Structures are given as C-alpha cells and as structure tokens.
C-alpha cells in the first residue's frame, strides 16, 4: 500500500494528453509539441568542455553537501552583480535542479497544517510539493487584466495564523508575464508585516524581452531579504535542464536546515555538473543574448498569429518562453457532436484534429486558457499555428 502522502498528489492532468501525443507519434503521425518546458538550444560548448575537464581532473567524488565552495562563490558573485544581493557561502545551497531546491525549502519550513499561498495560474509542482509536505496550498486567483499580478489586498485576505510562505514566480511559467517593482513592493510589505517567507522562483530571470529588467524581490530592502528565499538555476538560462543544478540563497538557518535535509536525501548535486555550472556562471554570457533574440522573434510571430484566430486572445508575454492565450471565446463551441467544454477538451481536440500538443490552462489552475511553449523551431511554430487556426475554424 502506498502512503497517504503519495495518494495526495494527483497524477499530472497533462499526462493522458502526453501519452496520447507519444502514441500518435509512434504511429508516424507528425504531432508538433507546443508543450515543452525546456529551451530547444544545446548547452554551450564552453560549459560542456568544463564538464569534460572536470572529469579529467578527477572531480568525480562526493563534494560538500550544499555544493563546492567555488560554485557557491560564483553564485554569490552572480547574485551581487545581477541582483544587487549580498550572500555569504553559508546562505547559499546548491541542489539537483531548482525543483529540488524548492522541495528542500518546503521540507525545511513546513510543518503539518501549515499553509502556503500560491497565486494561480501556478507552476504545477508548487501545490504538489506543499501537499507532499503535509501542508495546504492556498490559491489566490490573479487576473489577466492585471497582467496576472497578485493583488496585495487579495494576498492579505488569504493569510491566516497558519500561513508560512508565499511562492512567487516571475517571469512566470505559465503566463510569461512578470511583476513590476511597485507590485513587488506591495507584496513584500504584506509578507513582512505578516512575517511570512517569500519563496521567489526567478528561474526565468534571464529570459526577458523588450529591454525589460529583472528585479529580485529580495533586493527591495534588508527586511524583505530576511524574509525571502531566492531560487534560481541554470536549466533555463543556460539550456542545462539535464545537468540538474539549481540553488537557493536565503536566511542562514533555513539554508542550514535545507543542507541537513539534502545530506540525508540526495547528498551533493553531481560533482561534474557543479564544475560545469561554475563555467556557466563565470564564462561568456553571449549565448543568452542569442537565445533570447531567437525566442523574441518567435514570441512576436506567435502572438500575432494567435490573435488572428477567432476566439483566441493572446497578451504579449514579457519573459520566459510561454504564451498563455485566453481561449474562452472557443469554449462552448462544437464540431459535429463534439463540444469543447473546457480547456482540457480543447487541448484534446487540438491534439487529435490539429496534431498539436499543448497544455490546458486547468493544469495550472486557470480554466479558459491554454499554455503554448515556443521553445521549438520557427518552422514548427508556423505549421502548428496554421493547423490550430484551421481546426478552430471548424468549430461553431
Ligand atoms: C523549469 C522550472 C523550474 C525548475 O527547473 P530545474 O530544471 O529543476 O532547475 C522551476 N520553476 C519553474 C517555474 C520552472 O518552469
């Protein structure tokens, strides 16, 4: 018998769709995937070379649990230069991807019955990780008209005596939108006043468009910093999803607890990946600009093409590599005896009729939307949008 805890976490609502997409592909049907959550770029060569060198030099053994000091220093330098944040080694921990970092945070701060505020739409792992730690996710709806930014009054209304933290993700997966400084200030004020932690997932920090600049909420003041655990990693910024390097910087007692937990679960992240990460952080960064320029081109094309489809309204995202169009104009339509009741039905319809795999908004706690990732080639994007347009036109 599996545990109550294991039962609490539901299988991904997109799993059935994914299985079906793979099935269709294996039958030779050319399904285009708009569902991917990783850059379609290869890890830069200088980073690969650093890993090969690390192997040759014998960096193939256990390292300190929370990462080698050289990597912690590279992270500290990055946080200072990019974010204006000063952290000591003792306030930094490296883990096996930012997802693992977030899990360690949940383990370190949550007790049974605690509550964590999660603005919706949200990244799917946030509520699952809270549930796995016997705590309760408390969802606060955000609105498209407000750029999906959390309203500080709404946040305050959802805070109780059991609230331990709020999770913020900017730029956001799935919306591709972020927070401006004023919005961050208002949220930080509520968090500090109520003495709750801000878990700040900044994994898409480098993927920003139109000259937008990233502000880390922790940089607003020393008081805010003391309440914040900054989460970041190399998966998205350096196309290193498979290397599994993520990190957190925050109050020393929390980082110490996370390190203790990590010491009894995974131990250190892969030694070789750590040395590659040092090169990623300290080596040339022009790869990021090239990648962002390509994403930007796709973003503009995709948004315009989607808005040309009747029933779809798509905001221009400011970051990450997702668009989150409003499809409520299509929900309720039908084709023959098939009715598109919700975003899941639409996703299934588009998979079967347009051979395009994407994720329904319901997976992120936002009905009436779909998430499209543009981490795929321009050619695929062109083809996929055309097919979506044709399939939607057949609905009435
Ligand atoms: C991809 C992603 C992560 C974590 O990625 P890792 O590969 O585990 O470092 C964390 N948060 C969000 C919102 C993501 O999209």
Tab-separated table of C-alpha atoms and ligand atoms in Angstrom:
chain	number	residue	atom	x	y	z
A	1	UNK	CA	0.000	0.000	0.000
A	2	UNK	CA	1.313	3.419	-0.867
A	3	UNK	CA	1.296	6.178	1.733
A	4	UNK	CA	-1.434	8.730	2.295
A	5	UNK	CA	1.118	11.301	1.204
A	6	UNK	CA	1.721	9.604	-2.119
A	7	UNK	CA	-2.017	9.369	-2.676
A	8	UNK	CA	-2.447	13.067	-2.027
A	9	UNK	CA	-0.512	14.007	-5.143
A	10	UNK	CA	-2.608	13.609	-8.250
A	11	UNK	CA	-1.107	12.415	-11.490
A	12	UNK	CA	-0.366	15.271	-13.844
A	13	UNK	CA	-3.527	16.291	-15.704
A	14	UNK	CA	-1.423	16.533	-18.832
A	15	UNK	CA	-0.140	13.003	-18.583
A	16	UNK	CA	-3.013	11.438	-20.518
A	17	UNK	CA	-2.514	14.020	-23.254
A	18	UNK	CA	1.202	13.408	-23.321
A	19	UNK	CA	0.722	9.658	-23.553
A	20	UNK	CA	-1.686	10.159	-26.417
A	21	UNK	CA	0.721	12.511	-28.226
A	22	UNK	CA	3.509	9.934	-27.911
A	23	UNK	CA	1.171	7.210	-29.135
A	24	UNK	CA	0.296	9.275	-32.200
A	25	UNK	CA	3.972	9.979	-32.853
A	26	UNK	CA	4.829	6.285	-32.643
A	27	UNK	CA	2.176	5.679	-35.297
A	28	UNK	CA	4.093	8.024	-37.551
A	29	UNK	CA	1.708	10.980	-37.156
A	30	UNK	CA	3.627	14.263	-37.154
A	31	UNK	CA	2.499	15.775	-33.886
A	32	UNK	CA	4.051	19.164	-33.145
A	33	UNK	CA	4.753	19.729	-29.482
A	34	UNK	CA	3.869	23.087	-28.021
A	35	UNK	CA	4.164	21.589	-24.569
A	36	UNK	CA	7.896	21.571	-23.923
A	37	UNK	CA	9.256	23.217	-20.792
A	38	UNK	CA	12.896	23.437	-21.761
A	39	UNK	CA	14.980	25.518	-24.195
A	40	UNK	CA	15.421	23.846	-27.590
A	41	UNK	CA	19.034	25.044	-27.604
A	42	UNK	CA	22.040	22.868	-26.842
A	43	UNK	CA	24.180	23.585	-23.788
A	44	UNK	CA	27.012	25.925	-24.896
A	45	UNK	CA	30.317	24.229	-25.755
A	46	UNK	CA	32.406	26.059	-23.147
A	47	UNK	CA	30.160	24.569	-20.462
A	48	UNK	CA	30.423	21.071	-21.919
A	49	UNK	CA	34.195	21.429	-22.093
A	50	UNK	CA	34.308	22.472	-18.448
A	51	UNK	CA	32.471	19.269	-17.551
A	52	UNK	CA	34.865	17.125	-19.587
A	53	UNK	CA	37.799	18.886	-17.934
A	54	UNK	CA	36.251	18.269	-14.509
A	55	UNK	CA	36.083	14.546	-15.245
A	56	UNK	CA	39.696	14.503	-16.487
A	57	UNK	CA	40.870	16.382	-13.398
A	58	UNK	CA	39.178	13.885	-11.125
A	59	UNK	CA	36.273	15.961	-9.813
A	60	UNK	CA	34.340	12.717	-9.666
A	61	UNK	CA	33.829	12.202	-5.957
A	62	UNK	CA	31.441	13.412	-3.269
A	63	UNK	CA	31.559	17.144	-2.756
A	64	UNK	CA	30.368	19.162	0.241
A	65	UNK	CA	26.605	18.514	0.502
A	66	UNK	CA	25.497	22.026	-0.454
A	67	UNK	CA	27.977	22.447	-3.306
A	68	UNK	CA	31.703	23.127	-3.785
A	69	UNK	CA	32.848	26.495	-2.356
A	70	UNK	CA	33.952	27.642	-5.840
A	71	UNK	CA	30.381	27.255	-7.120
A	72	UNK	CA	28.898	28.946	-4.055
A	73	UNK	CA	31.264	31.847	-4.653
A	74	UNK	CA	30.283	32.012	-8.337
A	75	UNK	CA	26.624	32.103	-7.283
A	76	UNK	CA	27.321	34.797	-4.680
A	77	UNK	CA	29.075	36.842	-7.360
A	78	UNK	CA	26.146	36.372	-9.752
A	79	UNK	CA	23.630	37.425	-7.100
A	80	UNK	CA	25.675	40.514	-6.342
A	81	UNK	CA	26.299	41.559	-9.946
A	82	UNK	CA	22.869	40.741	-11.386
A	83	UNK	CA	20.603	41.329	-8.428
A	84	UNK	CA	22.488	43.598	-6.031
A	85	UNK	CA	22.248	40.924	-3.336
A	86	UNK	CA	24.995	40.055	-0.873
A	87	UNK	CA	25.093	36.497	0.477
A	88	UNK	CA	27.718	34.514	2.338
A	89	UNK	CA	28.562	30.916	1.448
A	90	UNK	CA	26.549	29.790	4.480
A	91	UNK	CA	23.458	31.412	2.988
A	92	UNK	CA	23.698	29.517	-0.316
A	93	UNK	CA	22.866	25.912	-1.168
A	94	UNK	CA	23.183	24.108	-4.497
A	95	UNK	CA	20.743	21.284	-5.225
A	96	UNK	CA	19.779	18.876	-8.012
A	97	UNK	CA	17.797	21.427	-10.045
A	98	UNK	CA	15.616	24.297	-8.860
A	99	UNK	CA	12.734	21.863	-8.433
A	100	UNK	CA	14.797	20.034	-5.829
A	101	UNK	CA	15.742	23.381	-4.286
A	102	UNK	CA	12.047	24.197	-3.898
A	103	UNK	CA	11.378	20.793	-2.407
A	104	UNK	CA	14.151	21.278	0.143
A	105	UNK	CA	12.633	24.628	1.094
A	106	UNK	CA	9.241	23.017	1.622
A	107	UNK	CA	10.860	20.338	3.789
A	108	UNK	CA	12.795	22.927	5.753
A	109	UNK	CA	9.988	25.354	6.568
A	110	UNK	CA	6.679	23.449	6.527
A	111	UNK	CA	5.037	21.626	9.414
A	112	UNK	CA	1.797	19.649	9.110
A	113	UNK	CA	-1.160	22.001	8.779
A	114	UNK	CA	0.872	24.970	7.601
A	115	UNK	CA	-0.436	26.937	4.657
A	116	UNK	CA	1.377	28.249	1.616
A	117	UNK	CA	-0.149	30.939	-0.570
A	118	UNK	CA	0.160	30.141	-4.258
A	119	UNK	CA	-1.095	32.659	-6.826
A	120	UNK	CA	-2.867	30.986	-9.748
A	121	UNK	CA	-2.104	30.321	-12.548
A	122	UNK	CA	0.815	28.475	-10.962
A	123	UNK	CA	3.612	26.116	-11.892
A	124	UNK	CA	2.270	22.596	-11.303
A	125	UNK	CA	4.949	21.478	-8.845
A	126	UNK	CA	4.198	24.165	-6.221
A	127	UNK	CA	0.944	22.711	-4.871
A	128	UNK	CA	2.241	19.146	-5.246
A	129	UNK	CA	5.343	19.898	-3.163
A	130	UNK	CA	3.290	21.618	-0.472
A	131	UNK	CA	0.960	18.597	-0.299
A	132	UNK	CA	3.897	16.194	-0.134
A	133	UNK	CA	4.983	18.036	2.999
A	134	UNK	CA	1.617	17.668	4.754
A	135	UNK	CA	0.842	21.352	4.321
A	136	UNK	CA	-2.014	23.058	2.499
A	137	UNK	CA	-1.769	25.113	-0.675
A	138	UNK	CA	-3.993	28.193	-0.551
A	139	UNK	CA	-4.703	29.506	-4.028
A	140	UNK	CA	-5.213	33.150	-4.776
A	141	UNK	CA	-6.586	33.917	-8.182
A	142	UNK	CA	-4.851	36.525	-10.287
A	143	UNK	CA	-6.388	38.183	-13.298
A	144	UNK	CA	-5.383	38.590	-16.897
A	145	UNK	CA	-6.415	42.276	-16.889
A	146	UNK	CA	-3.898	42.841	-14.099
A	147	UNK	CA	-1.188	41.016	-16.029
A	148	UNK	CA	-1.706	38.049	-13.680
A	149	UNK	CA	-0.020	40.019	-10.909
A	150	UNK	CA	-1.087	39.143	-7.397
A	151	UNK	CA	-3.187	41.830	-5.748
A	152	UNK	CA	-1.627	42.578	-2.317
A	153	UNK	CA	-5.095	43.009	-0.748
A	154	UNK	CA	-6.081	39.570	-2.028
A	155	UNK	CA	-2.878	38.176	-0.573
A	156	UNK	CA	-3.617	39.731	2.796
A	157	UNK	CA	-7.140	38.282	2.795
A	158	UNK	CA	-5.773	34.767	2.346
A	159	UNK	CA	-3.213	34.958	5.129
A	160	UNK	CA	-4.125	33.113	8.329
A	161	UNK	CA	-2.285	32.202	11.538
A	162	UNK	CA	-1.001	29.089	9.735
A	163	UNK	CA	0.421	30.847	6.674
A	164	UNK	CA	4.111	30.112	6.377
A	165	UNK	CA	5.036	31.379	2.946
A	166	UNK	CA	4.022	32.695	-0.421
A	167	UNK	CA	5.505	31.432	-3.677
A	168	UNK	CA	6.201	33.972	-6.409
A	169	UNK	CA	7.437	33.120	-9.905
A	170	UNK	CA	8.483	35.915	-12.220
A	171	UNK	CA	8.736	35.839	-15.183
A	172	UNK	CA	6.019	33.240	-14.845
A	173	UNK	CA	5.516	29.763	-16.097
A	174	UNK	CA	2.810	29.534	-17.487
A	175	UNK	CA	1.865	33.161	-18.249
A	176	UNK	CA	5.175	34.594	-19.487
A	177	UNK	CA	4.389	37.739	-17.500
A	178	UNK	CA	6.218	39.231	-14.561
A	179	UNK	CA	5.942	41.755	-11.751
A	180	UNK	CA	6.943	45.369	-11.839
A	181	UNK	CA	8.832	46.865	-8.928
A	182	UNK	CA	5.775	48.581	-7.439
A	183	UNK	CA	3.842	45.305	-7.390
A	184	UNK	CA	6.755	43.511	-5.745
A	185	UNK	CA	6.994	46.257	-3.130
A	186	UNK	CA	3.318	45.966	-2.267
A	187	UNK	CA	3.517	42.178	-1.922
A	188	UNK	CA	6.724	42.364	0.108
A	189	UNK	CA	5.104	44.804	2.503
A	190	UNK	CA	2.264	42.366	3.210
A	191	UNK	CA	4.679	39.453	3.618
A	192	UNK	CA	6.942	41.327	6.031
A	193	UNK	CA	4.019	42.694	8.033
A	194	UNK	CA	2.618	39.190	8.463
A	195	UNK	CA	6.063	37.666	8.961
A	196	UNK	CA	5.789	35.043	6.213
A	197	UNK	CA	8.502	33.813	3.882
A	198	UNK	CA	8.631	34.793	0.240
A	199	UNK	CA	9.831	31.927	-1.913
A	200	UNK	CA	11.000	33.759	-5.015
A	201	UNK	CA	11.394	31.496	-8.058
A	202	UNK	CA	13.452	33.524	-10.516
A	203	UNK	CA	14.445	30.712	-12.869
A	204	UNK	CA	13.351	32.692	-15.968
A	205	UNK	CA	15.166	35.856	-14.902
A	206	UNK	CA	17.430	35.887	-17.967
A	207	UNK	CA	14.655	35.363	-20.480
A	208	UNK	CA	13.245	38.887	-20.693
A	209	UNK	CA	12.197	40.883	-23.753
A	210	UNK	CA	11.903	44.471	-24.906
A	211	UNK	CA	14.726	45.597	-22.649
A	212	UNK	CA	12.828	44.637	-19.502
A	213	UNK	CA	14.952	44.368	-16.373
A	214	UNK	CA	14.605	41.866	-13.609
A	215	UNK	CA	14.213	42.999	-10.025
A	216	UNK	CA	14.584	40.371	-7.335
A	217	UNK	CA	12.105	40.974	-4.536
A	218	UNK	CA	14.904	40.272	-2.043
A	219	UNK	CA	16.729	43.391	-3.232
A	220	UNK	CA	13.961	45.750	-2.076
A	221	UNK	CA	15.291	46.068	1.466
A	222	UNK	CA	17.248	44.201	4.135
A	223	UNK	CA	13.988	43.423	5.880
A	224	UNK	CA	12.472	41.906	2.747
A	225	UNK	CA	15.696	39.992	2.084
A	226	UNK	CA	15.489	38.481	5.565
A	227	UNK	CA	12.062	37.088	4.654
A	228	UNK	CA	12.999	35.858	1.176
A	229	UNK	CA	14.473	32.664	-0.164
A	230	UNK	CA	15.699	33.326	-3.685
A	231	UNK	CA	15.510	30.323	-6.011
A	232	UNK	CA	17.311	30.140	-9.314
A	233	UNK	CA	19.137	27.678	-11.515
A	234	UNK	CA	20.849	27.057	-14.804
A	235	UNK	CA	18.240	24.923	-16.572
A	236	UNK	CA	16.543	27.745	-18.427
A	237	UNK	CA	19.228	30.452	-18.593
A	238	UNK	CA	21.978	28.192	-19.925
A	239	UNK	CA	19.952	25.411	-21.572
A	240	UNK	CA	21.126	22.967	-18.901
A	241	UNK	CA	17.931	21.137	-17.930
A	242	UNK	CA	19.613	17.746	-17.905
A	243	UNK	CA	22.530	18.805	-15.712
A	244	UNK	CA	20.327	19.348	-12.655
A	245	UNK	CA	21.783	22.392	-10.981
A	246	UNK	CA	19.583	24.749	-9.015
A	247	UNK	CA	20.298	26.891	-5.995
A	248	UNK	CA	18.805	28.947	-3.212
A	249	UNK	CA	20.050	31.917	-1.235
A	250	UNK	CA	18.351	32.954	1.969
A	251	UNK	CA	18.465	33.185	5.750
A	252	UNK	CA	21.263	31.075	7.194
A	253	UNK	CA	19.032	28.970	9.475
A	254	UNK	CA	16.829	27.944	6.535
A	255	UNK	CA	19.803	27.135	4.306
A	256	UNK	CA	21.338	25.120	7.136
A	257	UNK	CA	18.116	23.115	7.530
A	258	UNK	CA	17.936	22.565	3.765
A	259	UNK	CA	21.537	21.355	3.760
A	260	UNK	CA	20.816	18.922	6.582
A	261	UNK	CA	17.809	17.561	4.691
A	262	UNK	CA	19.832	17.287	1.497
A	263	UNK	CA	22.608	15.474	3.385
A	264	UNK	CA	20.116	12.749	4.330
A	265	UNK	CA	18.404	12.504	0.953
A	266	UNK	CA	20.385	13.170	-2.221
A	267	UNK	CA	23.739	14.392	-0.855
A	268	UNK	CA	25.541	16.748	-3.223
A	269	UNK	CA	24.377	17.500	-6.760
A	270	UNK	CA	26.585	15.818	-9.393
A	271	UNK	CA	30.186	16.996	-8.984
A	272	UNK	CA	30.702	17.281	-12.741
A	273	UNK	CA	27.573	19.374	-13.225
A	274	UNK	CA	28.770	21.679	-10.441
A	275	UNK	CA	32.025	22.405	-12.268
A	276	UNK	CA	30.098	22.964	-15.482
A	277	UNK	CA	27.875	25.392	-13.566
A	278	UNK	CA	30.892	27.422	-12.462
A	279	UNK	CA	31.827	27.906	-16.115
A	280	UNK	CA	28.201	28.710	-16.968
A	281	UNK	CA	28.141	31.483	-14.368
A	282	UNK	CA	31.640	32.846	-14.848
A	283	UNK	CA	32.266	32.224	-18.560
A	284	UNK	CA	30.997	34.246	-21.531
A	285	UNK	CA	27.284	35.057	-21.373
A	286	UNK	CA	26.635	36.000	-25.017
A	287	UNK	CA	24.879	32.663	-25.571
A	288	UNK	CA	21.966	34.013	-23.525
A	289	UNK	CA	21.546	37.039	-25.777
A	290	UNK	CA	21.489	34.875	-28.895
A	291	UNK	CA	18.895	32.576	-27.343
A	292	UNK	CA	16.737	35.465	-26.134
A	293	UNK	CA	16.828	37.113	-29.570
A	294	UNK	CA	15.558	33.915	-31.172
A	295	UNK	CA	12.839	33.458	-28.525
A	296	UNK	CA	11.841	37.077	-29.054
A	297	UNK	CA	11.375	36.553	-32.802
A	298	UNK	CA	9.169	33.526	-32.177
A	299	UNK	CA	7.240	35.296	-29.434
A	300	UNK	CA	6.253	38.176	-31.714
A	301	UNK	CA	5.279	35.905	-34.571
A	302	UNK	CA	3.300	33.549	-32.351
A	303	UNK	CA	1.320	36.233	-30.526
A	304	UNK	CA	0.334	37.936	-33.757
A	305	UNK	CA	-0.633	34.658	-35.423
A	306	UNK	CA	-2.695	33.519	-32.425
A	307	UNK	CA	-4.537	36.827	-32.189
A	308	UNK	CA	-5.550	36.418	-35.837
A	309	UNK	CA	-7.528	33.309	-34.866
A	310	UNK	CA	-11.146	33.978	-33.975
A	311	UNK	CA	-11.819	33.213	-30.306
A	312	UNK	CA	-8.196	33.449	-29.163
A	313	UNK	CA	-6.817	36.484	-27.360
A	314	UNK	CA	-3.169	36.489	-26.523
A	315	UNK	CA	-1.235	39.008	-24.463
A	316	UNK	CA	2.350	39.735	-25.368
A	317	UNK	CA	4.446	37.978	-22.738
A	318	UNK	CA	7.400	39.849	-21.280
A	319	UNK	CA	9.523	36.860	-20.329
A	320	UNK	CA	10.108	33.073	-20.270
A	321	UNK	CA	9.144	31.065	-23.376
A	322	UNK	CA	5.423	30.603	-22.938
A	323	UNK	CA	2.289	32.347	-24.078
A	324	UNK	CA	-0.947	31.867	-22.168
A	325	UNK	CA	-3.751	32.863	-24.532
A	326	UNK	CA	-7.328	33.325	-23.428
A	327	UNK	CA	-9.450	30.782	-25.288
A	328	UNK	CA	-12.784	31.434	-23.584
A	329	UNK	CA	-14.093	32.538	-26.988
A	330	UNK	CA	-13.759	28.931	-28.150
A	331	UNK	CA	-15.029	27.143	-25.045
A	332	UNK	CA	-18.636	26.064	-25.597
A	333	UNK	CA	-18.276	25.743	-29.361
A	334	UNK	CA	-18.748	22.412	-31.070
A	335	UNK	CA	-17.934	20.416	-34.144
A	336	UNK	CA	-20.446	17.704	-35.032
A	337	UNK	CA	-21.422	16.016	-31.791
A	338	UNK	CA	-18.216	17.099	-30.070
A	339	UNK	CA	-18.452	20.055	-27.702
A	340	UNK	CA	-15.431	21.914	-26.378
A	341	UNK	CA	-16.482	22.101	-22.736
A	342	UNK	CA	-13.241	23.337	-21.227
A	343	UNK	CA	-9.541	23.883	-21.850
A	344	UNK	CA	-8.796	20.150	-21.497
A	345	UNK	CA	-11.364	19.312	-24.160
A	346	UNK	CA	-9.822	21.982	-26.375
A	347	UNK	CA	-6.324	20.598	-25.862
A	348	UNK	CA	-7.535	17.107	-26.733
A	349	UNK	CA	-9.399	18.419	-29.785
A	350	UNK	CA	-6.288	20.265	-30.995
A	351	UNK	CA	-4.157	17.186	-30.447
A	352	UNK	CA	-6.493	14.989	-32.467
A	353	UNK	CA	-7.604	17.459	-35.102
A	354	UNK	CA	-4.594	19.756	-35.467
A	355	UNK	CA	-1.887	17.348	-34.335
A	356	UNK	CA	-0.587	19.967	-31.918
A	357	UNK	CA	0.187	19.036	-28.320
A	358	UNK	CA	-0.238	21.810	-25.744
A	359	UNK	CA	-1.209	22.126	-22.097
A	360	UNK	CA	-4.695	23.170	-20.927
A	361	UNK	CA	-4.899	26.088	-18.507
A	362	UNK	CA	-6.688	23.882	-15.976
A	363	UNK	CA	-3.341	22.162	-15.332
A	364	UNK	CA	-2.118	25.492	-13.936
A	365	UNK	CA	-5.312	26.280	-12.073
A	366	UNK	CA	-6.670	28.634	-14.742
A	367	UNK	CA	-9.626	27.455	-16.803
A	368	UNK	CA	-10.239	29.233	-20.117
A	369	UNK	CA	-6.577	29.373	-21.139
A	370	UNK	CA	-4.004	27.187	-22.831
A	371	UNK	CA	-0.243	27.236	-22.460
A	372	UNK	CA	1.926	27.199	-25.532
A	373	UNK	CA	5.687	26.888	-25.316
A	374	UNK	CA	7.682	28.465	-28.099
A	375	UNK	CA	10.813	26.527	-27.253
A	376	UNK	CA	10.518	24.900	-30.655
A	377	UNK	CA	11.606	25.906	-34.143
A	378	UNK	CA	10.028	28.779	-36.074
A	379	UNK	CA	9.056	26.265	-38.742
A	380	UNK	CA	7.157	24.173	-36.188
A	381	UNK	CA	5.509	27.276	-34.781
A	382	UNK	CA	4.318	28.387	-38.223
A	383	UNK	CA	2.935	24.952	-39.038
A	384	UNK	CA	1.309	24.455	-35.648
A	385	UNK	CA	-0.457	27.831	-35.581
A	386	UNK	CA	-1.777	27.277	-39.077
A	387	UNK	CA	-3.179	23.911	-38.052
A	388	UNK	CA	-4.711	25.349	-34.884
A	389	UNK	CA	-6.357	28.083	-36.966
A	390	UNK	CA	-7.880	25.531	-39.344
A	391	UNK	CA	-9.128	23.304	-36.525
A	392	UNK	CA	-10.657	26.234	-34.636
A	393	UNK	CA	-12.385	27.405	-37.803
A	394	UNK	CA	-14.237	24.092	-37.981
A	395	UNK	CA	-15.872	24.857	-34.615
A	396	UNK	CA	-19.093	26.793	-34.409
B	1	LIG	C1	11.765	24.754	-15.113
B	1	LIG	C2	11.263	25.360	-13.858
B	1	LIG	C3	11.884	25.150	-12.612
B	1	LIG	C4	12.994	24.203	-12.289
B	1	LIG	O1	13.797	23.713	-13.186
B	1	LIG	P1	15.005	22.777	-12.762
B	1	LIG	O2	15.333	22.085	-14.046
B	1	LIG	O3	14.548	21.837	-11.704
B	1	LIG	O4	16.102	23.661	-12.284
B	1	LIG	C5	11.433	25.833	-11.514
B	1	LIG	N1	10.404	26.672	-11.606
B	1	LIG	C6	9.768	26.882	-12.752
B	1	LIG	C7	8.648	27.836	-12.768
B	1	LIG	C8	10.159	26.232	-13.923
B	1	LIG	O5	9.485	26.435	-15.052
